[in-house]
Amino acid sequence: MKRTLALLSAVVLVAAAALAADGKNVSYRSGDETVQGVLYAPSGNGPFPALIVVHEWWGLNDWVKDEASKLADEGYVALAVDLYRGKVATTPEMAHEIMRGVPEDRAKRDLHAAVEFLKSQPNVKKDRIGAIGWCMGGGYALDVALQEPDLAATVINYGHLATDTDALKKINAPILGLFGAQDHGITPDDVHKFEQALQQLGKKVEIKIYDDAGHAFENPNNKDGYRADDAADAWKRTVAFLAGTLKK
């Protein structure tokens, strides 16, 4: 009997994990347009905290979807947005071209639409919505914090930063920033200036700079730049930070 119950419990756990892992294609309005994303949710009715998940310059590829799925496994409704309208780059040249073709105002409008979409979901806690992104998406995760005064948390993984005091005053969300000391695009000096500007404004900010890491060190597809130990530590910090901000 005990063995049967144990087997049934294992089946339930596997089924619950599968529900979180399988994303659902969704569409919602962004201004006059209809945009798409992939929604991942924990099993159960909730309500749960939620996250906008913003892709790298490659687009909404399998790695970003896997990250969103992992966040659902941690207990968050995760909306992986698609700022590229279905395009996914396969080379750096293609990624650069697509990224440059995205109007900044359209991207910010899409991100606001994503926030509103999550707020409309019955299984989402409306006051516990955050944002997370990597590379280009890390910068956009900061933009979400700048334009959404009720955002509850932001995780910036080696994304572009801002130091303008008037802009940073608008941020209410606690921020976790994860960066590489060898990143030539976003240098440690840039990161420290960002951190100091937020601290002077009394904002909540946590920063970690990994000494031996460069840009995109968390993505294993980055063959030369991936740093497994740093990536594992970054994920651990992310999970702890989100639990402390979105689950409290």
Tab-separated table of C-alpha atoms in Angstrom, residues 10-23 40-43 69-70 72-73:
chain	number	residue	atom	x	y	z
A	10	ALA	CA	5.606	10.432	-7.924
A	11	VAL	CA	3.119	10.477	-10.802
A	12	VAL	CA	1.437	13.588	-9.378
A	13	LEU	CA	4.788	15.365	-9.015
A	14	VAL	CA	5.803	14.500	-12.579
A	15	ALA	CA	2.429	15.678	-13.886
A	16	ALA	CA	2.719	18.960	-11.962
A	17	ALA	CA	6.217	19.535	-13.348
A	18	ALA	CA	4.962	18.831	-16.856
A	19	LEU	CA	2.184	21.397	-16.489
A	20	ALA	CA	4.703	24.046	-15.512
A	21	ALA	CA	7.111	23.043	-18.275
A	22	ASP	CA	4.557	23.175	-21.083
A	23	GLY	CA	4.021	26.740	-22.145
A	40	TYR	CA	4.009	29.247	-18.227
A	41	ALA	CA	2.177	28.640	-14.950
A	42	PRO	CA	2.536	26.494	-11.857
A	43	SER	CA	-0.066	23.810	-11.314
A	69	SER	CA	9.599	27.240	-17.522
A	70	LYS	CA	12.098	27.044	-14.662
A	72	ALA	CA	7.134	28.519	-13.331
A	73	ASP	CA	8.623	25.552	-11.480
